[in-house]
Short mmCIF file of C-alpha atoms and ligand atoms in Angstrom, two decimals:
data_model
loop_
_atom_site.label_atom_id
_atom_site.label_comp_id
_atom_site.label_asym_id
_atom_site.label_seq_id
_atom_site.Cartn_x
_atom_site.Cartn_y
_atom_site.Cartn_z
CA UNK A 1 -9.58 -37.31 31.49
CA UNK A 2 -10.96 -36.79 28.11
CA UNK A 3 -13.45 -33.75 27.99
CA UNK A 4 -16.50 -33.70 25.94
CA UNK A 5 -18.13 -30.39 24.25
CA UNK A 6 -22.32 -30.86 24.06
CA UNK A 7 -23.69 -30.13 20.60
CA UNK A 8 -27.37 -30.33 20.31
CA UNK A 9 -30.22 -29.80 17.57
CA UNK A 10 -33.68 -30.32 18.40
CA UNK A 11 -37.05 -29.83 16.33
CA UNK A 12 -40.47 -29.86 17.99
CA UNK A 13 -44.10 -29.88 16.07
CA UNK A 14 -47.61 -29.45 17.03
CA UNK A 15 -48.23 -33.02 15.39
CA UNK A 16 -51.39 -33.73 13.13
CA UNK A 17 -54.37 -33.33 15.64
CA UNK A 18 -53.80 -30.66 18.04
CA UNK A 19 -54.50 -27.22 17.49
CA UNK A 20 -51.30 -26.00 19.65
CA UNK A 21 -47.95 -26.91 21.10
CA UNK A 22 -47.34 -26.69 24.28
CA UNK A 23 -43.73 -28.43 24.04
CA UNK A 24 -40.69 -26.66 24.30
CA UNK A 25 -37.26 -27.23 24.43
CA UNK A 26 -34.01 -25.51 25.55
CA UNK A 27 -30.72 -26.06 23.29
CA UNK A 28 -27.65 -24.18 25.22
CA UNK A 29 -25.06 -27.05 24.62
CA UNK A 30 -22.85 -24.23 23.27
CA UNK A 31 -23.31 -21.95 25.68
CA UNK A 32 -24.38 -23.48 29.15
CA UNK A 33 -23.92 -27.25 28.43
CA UNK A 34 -27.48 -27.59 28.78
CA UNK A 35 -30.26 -29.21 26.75
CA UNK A 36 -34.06 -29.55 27.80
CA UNK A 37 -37.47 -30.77 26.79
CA UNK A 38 -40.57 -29.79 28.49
CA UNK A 39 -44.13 -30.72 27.75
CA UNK A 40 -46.59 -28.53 29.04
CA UNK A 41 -50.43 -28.92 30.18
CA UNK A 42 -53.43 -27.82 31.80
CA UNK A 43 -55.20 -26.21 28.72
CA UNK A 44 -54.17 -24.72 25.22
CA UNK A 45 -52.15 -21.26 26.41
CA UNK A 46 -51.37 -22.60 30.02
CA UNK A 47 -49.38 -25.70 28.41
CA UNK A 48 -47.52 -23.44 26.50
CA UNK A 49 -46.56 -20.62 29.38
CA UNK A 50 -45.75 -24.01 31.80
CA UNK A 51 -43.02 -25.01 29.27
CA UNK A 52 -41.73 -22.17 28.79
CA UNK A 53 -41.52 -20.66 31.97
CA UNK A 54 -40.05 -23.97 33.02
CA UNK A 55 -37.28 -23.98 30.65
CA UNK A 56 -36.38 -20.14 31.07
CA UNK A 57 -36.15 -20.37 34.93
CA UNK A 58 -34.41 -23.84 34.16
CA UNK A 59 -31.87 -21.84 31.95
CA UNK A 60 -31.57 -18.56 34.44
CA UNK A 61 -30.74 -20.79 37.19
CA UNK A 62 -27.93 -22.99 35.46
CA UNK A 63 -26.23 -19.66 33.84
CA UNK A 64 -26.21 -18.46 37.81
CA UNK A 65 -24.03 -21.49 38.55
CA UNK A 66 -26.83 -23.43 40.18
CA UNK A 67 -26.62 -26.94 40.58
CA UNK A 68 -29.61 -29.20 37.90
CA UNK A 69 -31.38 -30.21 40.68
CA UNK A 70 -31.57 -26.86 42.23
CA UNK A 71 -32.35 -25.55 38.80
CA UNK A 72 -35.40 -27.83 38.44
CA UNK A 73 -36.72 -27.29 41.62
CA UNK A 74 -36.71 -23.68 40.59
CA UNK A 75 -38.19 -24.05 37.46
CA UNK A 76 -40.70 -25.82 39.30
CA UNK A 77 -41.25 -22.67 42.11
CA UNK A 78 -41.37 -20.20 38.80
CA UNK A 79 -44.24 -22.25 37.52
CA UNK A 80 -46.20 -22.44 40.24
CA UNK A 81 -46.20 -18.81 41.29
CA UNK A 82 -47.30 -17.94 37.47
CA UNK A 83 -49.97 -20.47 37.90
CA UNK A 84 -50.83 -18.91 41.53
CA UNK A 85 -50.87 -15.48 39.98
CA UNK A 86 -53.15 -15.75 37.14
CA UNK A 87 -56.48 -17.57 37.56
CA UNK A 88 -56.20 -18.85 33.80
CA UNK A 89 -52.98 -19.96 34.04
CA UNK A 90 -54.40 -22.12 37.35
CA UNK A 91 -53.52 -26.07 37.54
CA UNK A 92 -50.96 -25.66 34.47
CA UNK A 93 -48.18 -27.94 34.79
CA UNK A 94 -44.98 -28.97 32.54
CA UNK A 95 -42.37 -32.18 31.93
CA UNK A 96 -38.81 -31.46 32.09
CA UNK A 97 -36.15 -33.48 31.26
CA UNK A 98 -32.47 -31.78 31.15
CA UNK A 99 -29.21 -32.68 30.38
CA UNK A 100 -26.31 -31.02 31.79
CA UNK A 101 -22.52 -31.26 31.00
CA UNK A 102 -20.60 -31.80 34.49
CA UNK A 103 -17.24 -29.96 35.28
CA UNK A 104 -15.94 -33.59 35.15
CA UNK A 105 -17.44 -34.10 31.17
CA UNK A 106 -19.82 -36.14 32.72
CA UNK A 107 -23.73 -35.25 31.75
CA UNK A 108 -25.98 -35.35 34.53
CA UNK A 109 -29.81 -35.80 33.14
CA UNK A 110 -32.74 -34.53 35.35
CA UNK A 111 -36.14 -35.71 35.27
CA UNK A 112 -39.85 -35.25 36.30
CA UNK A 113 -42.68 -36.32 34.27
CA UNK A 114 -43.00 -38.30 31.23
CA UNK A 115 -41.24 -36.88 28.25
CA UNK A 116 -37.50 -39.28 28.18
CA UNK A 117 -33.75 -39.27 27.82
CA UNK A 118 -32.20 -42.00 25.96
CA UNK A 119 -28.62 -43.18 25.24
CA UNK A 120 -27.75 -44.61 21.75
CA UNK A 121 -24.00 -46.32 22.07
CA UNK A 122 -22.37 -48.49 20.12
CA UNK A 123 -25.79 -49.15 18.34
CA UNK A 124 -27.67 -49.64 21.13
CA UNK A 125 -30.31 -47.77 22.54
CA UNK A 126 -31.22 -47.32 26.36
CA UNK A 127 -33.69 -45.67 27.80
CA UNK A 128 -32.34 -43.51 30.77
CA UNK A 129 -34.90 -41.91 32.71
CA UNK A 130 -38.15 -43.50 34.23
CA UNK A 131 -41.50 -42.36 33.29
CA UNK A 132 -43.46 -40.51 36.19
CA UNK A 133 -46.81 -42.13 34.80
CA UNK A 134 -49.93 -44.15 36.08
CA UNK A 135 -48.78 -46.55 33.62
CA UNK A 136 -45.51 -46.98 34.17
CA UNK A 137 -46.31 -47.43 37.91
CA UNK A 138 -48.81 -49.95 37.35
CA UNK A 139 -46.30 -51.79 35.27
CA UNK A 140 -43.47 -51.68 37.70
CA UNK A 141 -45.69 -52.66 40.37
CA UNK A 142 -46.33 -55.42 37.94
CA UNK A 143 -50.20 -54.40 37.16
CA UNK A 144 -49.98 -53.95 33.96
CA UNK A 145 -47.36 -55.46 31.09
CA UNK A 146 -45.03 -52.73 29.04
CA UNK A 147 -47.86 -53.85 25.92
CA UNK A 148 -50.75 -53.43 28.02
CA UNK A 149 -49.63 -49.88 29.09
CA UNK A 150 -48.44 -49.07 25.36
CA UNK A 151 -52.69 -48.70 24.38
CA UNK A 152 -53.87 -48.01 27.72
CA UNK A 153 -56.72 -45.56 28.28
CA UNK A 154 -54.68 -43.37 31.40
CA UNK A 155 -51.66 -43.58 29.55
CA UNK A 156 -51.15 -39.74 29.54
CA UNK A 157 -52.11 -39.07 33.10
CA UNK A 158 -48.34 -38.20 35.00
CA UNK A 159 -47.67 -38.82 38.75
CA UNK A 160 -45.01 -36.01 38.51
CA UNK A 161 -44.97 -32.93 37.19
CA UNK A 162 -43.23 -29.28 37.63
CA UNK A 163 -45.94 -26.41 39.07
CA UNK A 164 -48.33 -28.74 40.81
CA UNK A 165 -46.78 -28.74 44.74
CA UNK A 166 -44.07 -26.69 46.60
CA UNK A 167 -41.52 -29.60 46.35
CA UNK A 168 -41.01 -31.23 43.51
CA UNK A 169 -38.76 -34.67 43.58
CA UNK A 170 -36.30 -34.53 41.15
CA UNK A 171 -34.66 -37.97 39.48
CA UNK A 172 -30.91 -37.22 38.51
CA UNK A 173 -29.11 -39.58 35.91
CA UNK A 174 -25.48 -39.74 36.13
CA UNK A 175 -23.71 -40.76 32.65
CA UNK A 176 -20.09 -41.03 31.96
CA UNK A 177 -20.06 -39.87 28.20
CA UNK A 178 -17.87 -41.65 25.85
CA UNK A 179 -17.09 -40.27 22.04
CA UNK A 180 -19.62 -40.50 20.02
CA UNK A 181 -22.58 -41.16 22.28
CA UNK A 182 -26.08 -39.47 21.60
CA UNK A 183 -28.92 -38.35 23.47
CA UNK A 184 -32.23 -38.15 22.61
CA UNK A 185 -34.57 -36.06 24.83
CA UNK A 186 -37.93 -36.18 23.42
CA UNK A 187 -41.73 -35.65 24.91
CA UNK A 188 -44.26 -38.61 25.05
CA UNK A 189 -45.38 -37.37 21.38
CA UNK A 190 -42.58 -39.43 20.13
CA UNK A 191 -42.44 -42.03 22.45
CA UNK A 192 -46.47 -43.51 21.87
CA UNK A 193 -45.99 -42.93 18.32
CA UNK A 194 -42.85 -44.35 17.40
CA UNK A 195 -41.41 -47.50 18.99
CA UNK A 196 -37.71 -47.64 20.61
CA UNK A 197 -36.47 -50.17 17.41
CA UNK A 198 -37.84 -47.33 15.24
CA UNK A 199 -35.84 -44.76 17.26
CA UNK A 200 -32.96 -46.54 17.09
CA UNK A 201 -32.91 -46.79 13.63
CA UNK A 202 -33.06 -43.56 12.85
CA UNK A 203 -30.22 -42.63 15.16
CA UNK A 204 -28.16 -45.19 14.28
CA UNK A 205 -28.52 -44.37 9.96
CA UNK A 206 -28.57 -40.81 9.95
CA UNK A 207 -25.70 -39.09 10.82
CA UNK A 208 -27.00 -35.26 10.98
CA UNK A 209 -28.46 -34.65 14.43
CA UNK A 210 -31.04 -32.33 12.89
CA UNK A 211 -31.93 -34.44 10.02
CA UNK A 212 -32.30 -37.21 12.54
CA UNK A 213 -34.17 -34.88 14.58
CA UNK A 214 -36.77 -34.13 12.29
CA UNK A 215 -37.05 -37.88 10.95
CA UNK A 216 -37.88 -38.83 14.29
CA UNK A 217 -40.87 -36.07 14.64
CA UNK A 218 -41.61 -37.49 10.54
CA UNK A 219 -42.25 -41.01 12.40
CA UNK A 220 -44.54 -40.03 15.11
CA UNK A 221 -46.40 -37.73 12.58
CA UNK A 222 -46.54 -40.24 9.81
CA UNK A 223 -47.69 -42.36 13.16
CA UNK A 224 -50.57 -40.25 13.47
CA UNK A 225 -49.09 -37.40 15.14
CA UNK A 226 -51.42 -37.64 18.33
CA UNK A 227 -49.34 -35.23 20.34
CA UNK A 228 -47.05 -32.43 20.29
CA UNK A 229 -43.61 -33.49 19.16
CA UNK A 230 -40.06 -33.02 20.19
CA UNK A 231 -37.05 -34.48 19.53
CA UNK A 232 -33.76 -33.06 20.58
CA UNK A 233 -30.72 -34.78 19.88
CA UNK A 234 -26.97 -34.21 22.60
CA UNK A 235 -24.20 -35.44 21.04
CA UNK A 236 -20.79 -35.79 23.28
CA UNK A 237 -18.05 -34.33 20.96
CA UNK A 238 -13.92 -34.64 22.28
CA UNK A 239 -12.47 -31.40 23.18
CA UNK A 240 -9.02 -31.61 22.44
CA UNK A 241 -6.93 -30.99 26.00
CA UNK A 242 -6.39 -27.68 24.74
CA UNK A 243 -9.41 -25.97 23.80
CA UNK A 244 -10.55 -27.45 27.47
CA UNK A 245 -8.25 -24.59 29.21
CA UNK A 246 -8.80 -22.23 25.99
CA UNK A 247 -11.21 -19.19 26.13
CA UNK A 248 -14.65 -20.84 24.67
CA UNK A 249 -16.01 -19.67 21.60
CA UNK A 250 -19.02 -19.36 21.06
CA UNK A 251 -20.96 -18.79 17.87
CA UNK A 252 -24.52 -19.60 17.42
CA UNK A 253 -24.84 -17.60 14.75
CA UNK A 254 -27.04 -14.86 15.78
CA UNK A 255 -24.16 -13.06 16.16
CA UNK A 256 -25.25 -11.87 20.21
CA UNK A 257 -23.24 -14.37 22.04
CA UNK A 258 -19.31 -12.32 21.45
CA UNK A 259 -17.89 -12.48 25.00
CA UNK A 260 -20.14 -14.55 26.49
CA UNK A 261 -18.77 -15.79 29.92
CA UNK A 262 -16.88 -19.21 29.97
CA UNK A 263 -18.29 -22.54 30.83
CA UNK A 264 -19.24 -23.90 33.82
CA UNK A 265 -16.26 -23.98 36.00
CA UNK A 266 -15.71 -20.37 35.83
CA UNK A 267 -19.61 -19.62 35.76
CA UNK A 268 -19.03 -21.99 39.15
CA UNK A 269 -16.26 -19.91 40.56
CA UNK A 270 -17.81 -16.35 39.66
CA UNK A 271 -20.43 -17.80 42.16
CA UNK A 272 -18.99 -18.86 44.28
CA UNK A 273 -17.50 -15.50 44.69
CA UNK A 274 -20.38 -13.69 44.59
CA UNK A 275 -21.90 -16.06 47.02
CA UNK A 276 -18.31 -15.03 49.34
CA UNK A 277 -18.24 -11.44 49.03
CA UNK A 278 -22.29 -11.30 49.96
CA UNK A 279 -21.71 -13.54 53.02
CA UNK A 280 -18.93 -11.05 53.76
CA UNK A 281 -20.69 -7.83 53.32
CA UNK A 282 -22.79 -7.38 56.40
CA UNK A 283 -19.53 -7.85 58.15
CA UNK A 284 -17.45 -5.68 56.39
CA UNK A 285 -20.76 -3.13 56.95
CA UNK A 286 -20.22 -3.65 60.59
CA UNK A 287 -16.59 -2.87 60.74
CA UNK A 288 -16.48 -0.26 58.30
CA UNK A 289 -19.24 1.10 60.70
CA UNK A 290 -17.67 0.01 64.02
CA UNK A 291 -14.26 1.66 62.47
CA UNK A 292 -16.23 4.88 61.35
CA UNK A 293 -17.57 5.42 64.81
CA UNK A 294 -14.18 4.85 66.58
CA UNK A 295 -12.68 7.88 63.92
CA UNK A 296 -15.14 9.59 65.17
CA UNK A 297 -14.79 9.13 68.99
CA UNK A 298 -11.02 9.75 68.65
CA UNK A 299 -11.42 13.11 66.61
CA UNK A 300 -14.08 14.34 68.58
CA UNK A 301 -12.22 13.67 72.31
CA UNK A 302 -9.68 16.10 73.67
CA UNK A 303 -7.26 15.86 76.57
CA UNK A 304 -5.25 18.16 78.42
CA UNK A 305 -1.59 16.86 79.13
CA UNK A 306 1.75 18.34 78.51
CA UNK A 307 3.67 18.92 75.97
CA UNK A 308 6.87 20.15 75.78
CA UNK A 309 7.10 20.82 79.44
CA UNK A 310 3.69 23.39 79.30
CA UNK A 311 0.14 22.27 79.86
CA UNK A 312 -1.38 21.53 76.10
CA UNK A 313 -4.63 21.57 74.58
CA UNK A 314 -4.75 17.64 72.45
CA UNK A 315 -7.29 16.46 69.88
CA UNK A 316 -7.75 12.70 70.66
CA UNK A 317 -7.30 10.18 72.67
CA UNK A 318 -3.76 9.88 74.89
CA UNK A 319 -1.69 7.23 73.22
CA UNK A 320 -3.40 7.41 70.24
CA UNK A 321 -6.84 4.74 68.95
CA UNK A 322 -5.93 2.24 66.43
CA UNK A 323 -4.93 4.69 63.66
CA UNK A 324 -5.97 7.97 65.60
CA UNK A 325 -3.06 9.59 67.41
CA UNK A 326 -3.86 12.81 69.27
CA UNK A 327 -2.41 15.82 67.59
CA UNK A 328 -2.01 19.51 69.31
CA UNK A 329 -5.05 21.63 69.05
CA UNK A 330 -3.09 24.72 71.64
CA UNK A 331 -0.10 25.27 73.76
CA UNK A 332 -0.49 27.51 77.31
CA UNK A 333 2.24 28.76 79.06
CA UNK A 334 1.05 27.12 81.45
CA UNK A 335 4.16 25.70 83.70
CA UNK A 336 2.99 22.06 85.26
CA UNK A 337 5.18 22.85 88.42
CA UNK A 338 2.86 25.60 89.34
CA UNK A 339 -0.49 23.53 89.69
CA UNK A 340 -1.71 21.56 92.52
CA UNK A 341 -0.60 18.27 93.03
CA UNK A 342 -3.87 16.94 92.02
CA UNK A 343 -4.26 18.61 89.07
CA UNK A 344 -0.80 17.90 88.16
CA UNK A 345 -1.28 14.04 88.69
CA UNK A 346 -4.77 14.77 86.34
CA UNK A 347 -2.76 16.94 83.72
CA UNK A 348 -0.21 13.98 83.58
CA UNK A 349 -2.75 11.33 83.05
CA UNK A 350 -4.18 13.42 80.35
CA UNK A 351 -7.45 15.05 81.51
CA UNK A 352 -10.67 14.25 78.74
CA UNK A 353 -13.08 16.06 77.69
CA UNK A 354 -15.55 15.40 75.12
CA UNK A 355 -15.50 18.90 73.41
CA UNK A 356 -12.46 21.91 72.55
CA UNK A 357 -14.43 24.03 74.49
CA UNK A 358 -14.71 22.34 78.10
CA UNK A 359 -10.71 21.69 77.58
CA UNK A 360 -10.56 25.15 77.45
CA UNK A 361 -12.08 26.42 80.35
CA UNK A 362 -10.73 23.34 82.36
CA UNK A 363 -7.15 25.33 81.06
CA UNK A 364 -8.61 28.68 82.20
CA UNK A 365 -9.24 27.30 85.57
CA UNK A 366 -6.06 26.14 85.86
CA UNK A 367 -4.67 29.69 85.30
CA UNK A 368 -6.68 31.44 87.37
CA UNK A 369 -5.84 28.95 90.13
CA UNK A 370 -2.22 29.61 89.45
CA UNK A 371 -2.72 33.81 89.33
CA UNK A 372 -4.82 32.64 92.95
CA UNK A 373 -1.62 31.13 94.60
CA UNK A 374 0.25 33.50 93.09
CA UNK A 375 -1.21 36.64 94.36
CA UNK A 376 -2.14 35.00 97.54
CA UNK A 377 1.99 34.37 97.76
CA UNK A 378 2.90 37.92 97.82
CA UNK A 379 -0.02 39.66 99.41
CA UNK A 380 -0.11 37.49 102.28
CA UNK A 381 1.69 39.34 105.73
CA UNK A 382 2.43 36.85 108.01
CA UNK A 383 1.16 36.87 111.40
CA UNK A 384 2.75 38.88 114.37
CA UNK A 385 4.12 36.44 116.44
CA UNK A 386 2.95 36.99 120.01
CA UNK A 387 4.97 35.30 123.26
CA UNK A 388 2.89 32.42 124.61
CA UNK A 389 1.76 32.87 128.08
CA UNK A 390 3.75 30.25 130.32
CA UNK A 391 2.32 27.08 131.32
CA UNK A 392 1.06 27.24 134.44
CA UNK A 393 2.54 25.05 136.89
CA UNK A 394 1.23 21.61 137.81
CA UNK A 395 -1.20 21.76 140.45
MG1 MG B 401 -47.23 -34.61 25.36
#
């Protein structure tokens, strides 16, 4: 299986008539395998928090081992409460459009709105993702033609977009990469300003993913630069078999990345224990508690049995519990034989009490029972013995 490395370069622009730019993008091909677009709206500032709240949740959630579409769902939850939390922040909404690198080298790209992923191979380029638009709809529902929706007046209104509703749907992509494919992710900026033949020109001539990057947001500008820009360019690059097992290394060249943690198999395994030890946890809780108390009930029991052939005095619990076994606390001189056959059969058993000191006084009873008999033995004179009267004879 050959295994591909991401490398990414992306440039975005606030074009030549708005006043702001509310795109954003995400390059952590080194790092995460992950690349990202977003295109915010819902007002000058909102646009801009929208993207980038989507992308950062987006990026927290794929460094924590979640799956994309997991990820995007809760980029979308993370812009929605910061919409729902701030009155001027109400109604924003944001694009996203992600590419992931797989554990198999495969790249997985996830979609909602209408920024777009394309595939340039072999010369070729191929749009990947669908645009969630009024236009696009119309034209699928065959409405309107691809021309007709190119200049149409509702071309910018979306039928998807992150932070508008609790669930979001979530369009996932599938590509097998093969050496020396690229991806463009761009936001509609591009896309109504420049035409796909255009596009593919520049990515097939220029060979720098950055220079091809910024010739792209060049077009739409020299276009007339309508929207916000962004162009961000994936290219699949062989790893040699070896550096696939090989600690990554990662230099971005800020210098704040040394020891960064691996890729995303181990990311997916440090998860997955994590995920593991906190399933595990209230149960080990219980136990250790469960255990605790049983320590406790053992040490805090006492029994009086025999040992070495004398009445004894035990901490814990006859026979031992789990790792508890009963240790002396006090040997009597107390001689079994001399007890009552009751308490015999009850010092045998083991008698329990739950504290030292009512073992104790069960032991002093036991003596003075003995010192009883015992004094009762010699002090007692037995009676005269008197001659019955005869039985008197049948009448
Ligand atoms: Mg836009």
């Amino acid at each position: 299986m050959t295994r591909f490395k991401l490398v990414a370069a992306g440039v975005t622009d606030v074009g030549r008539v708005r006043d702001g730019n509310e795109d954003g993008y995400l390059d952590q091909a080194d790092r995460l395998g992950l690349v990202a677009v977003a295109d915010g709206m819902g007002g000058h500032r909102a646009g801009e928090v929208a993207s980038a709240t989507a992308l950062e949740a987006l990026r927290a959630a794929v460094a924590s081992g979640d799956p994309l579409r997991d990820a995007i769902e809760g980029a979308n939850e993370a812009v929605l409460e910061k919409s729902e939390s701030d009155h001027e922040l109400q109604g924003m909404g944001t694009t996203l459009t992600a590419g992931m690198l797989g554990t198999d080298g495969s790249l997985t790209v996830g979609h909602v709105g209408d920024s777009r992923g394309y595939l340039m191979r072999d010369g070729e380029l191929r749009q990947i993702t669908e645009d969630h638009s009024l236009v696009e709809e119309m034209v699928r529902g065959g409405e309107l033609t691809p021309e007709q929706a190119e200049v149409h007046p509702q071309r910018s209104i979306i039928t998807r977009a992150l932070g508008i509703d609790p669930l979001v749907d979530v369009d996932l992509y599938p590509i097998e990469l093969r050496a020396g494919d690229r991806i463009l992710l761009c936001s509609d900026g591009l896309t109504t300003m420049v035409r796909p033949e255009e596009i593919a020109n520049i990515l097939g001539r220029e060979p720098d993913a950055r220079r091809a990057a910024q010739l792209l947001v060049d077009a739409a500008n020299a276009a007339g630069g309508e929207d916000n820009i962004t162009a961000v360019i994936i290219e699949a690059v062989e790893e040699p078999e070896d550096d696939a097992v090989a600690a990554p290394v990662v230099d971005d060249g800020d210098g704040t990345d040394a020891g960064a943690p691996g890729p995303k198999p181990r990311r997916r395994r440090g998860r997955t224990l994590l995920r593991v030890a906190l399933w595990a946890l209230p149960i080990l809780l219980v136990l250790a508690i469960a255990f605790g108390f049983v320590g406790w009930y053992a040490r805090n029991t006492y029994y009086v049995g025999i040992d070495r052939g004398r009445v004894t005095v035990f901490q814990g619990i006859k026979g031992g519990l789990l790792i508890w076994d009963p240790t002396v606390e006090r040997h009597t001189d107390l001689d079994p034989d001399d007890l009552t056959q009751p308490q015999q059969e009850d010092v045998q058993a083991g008698k329990k009490f739950s504290s030292r000191s009512g073992a104790d006084s069960y032991v002093t009873r036991l003596r003075q029972g003995v010192e009883e008999r015992a004094t009762a033995a010699t002090t007692t004179v037995p009676p005269p013995t008197t001659a019955l009267p005869p039985a008197p004879p049948p009448s």
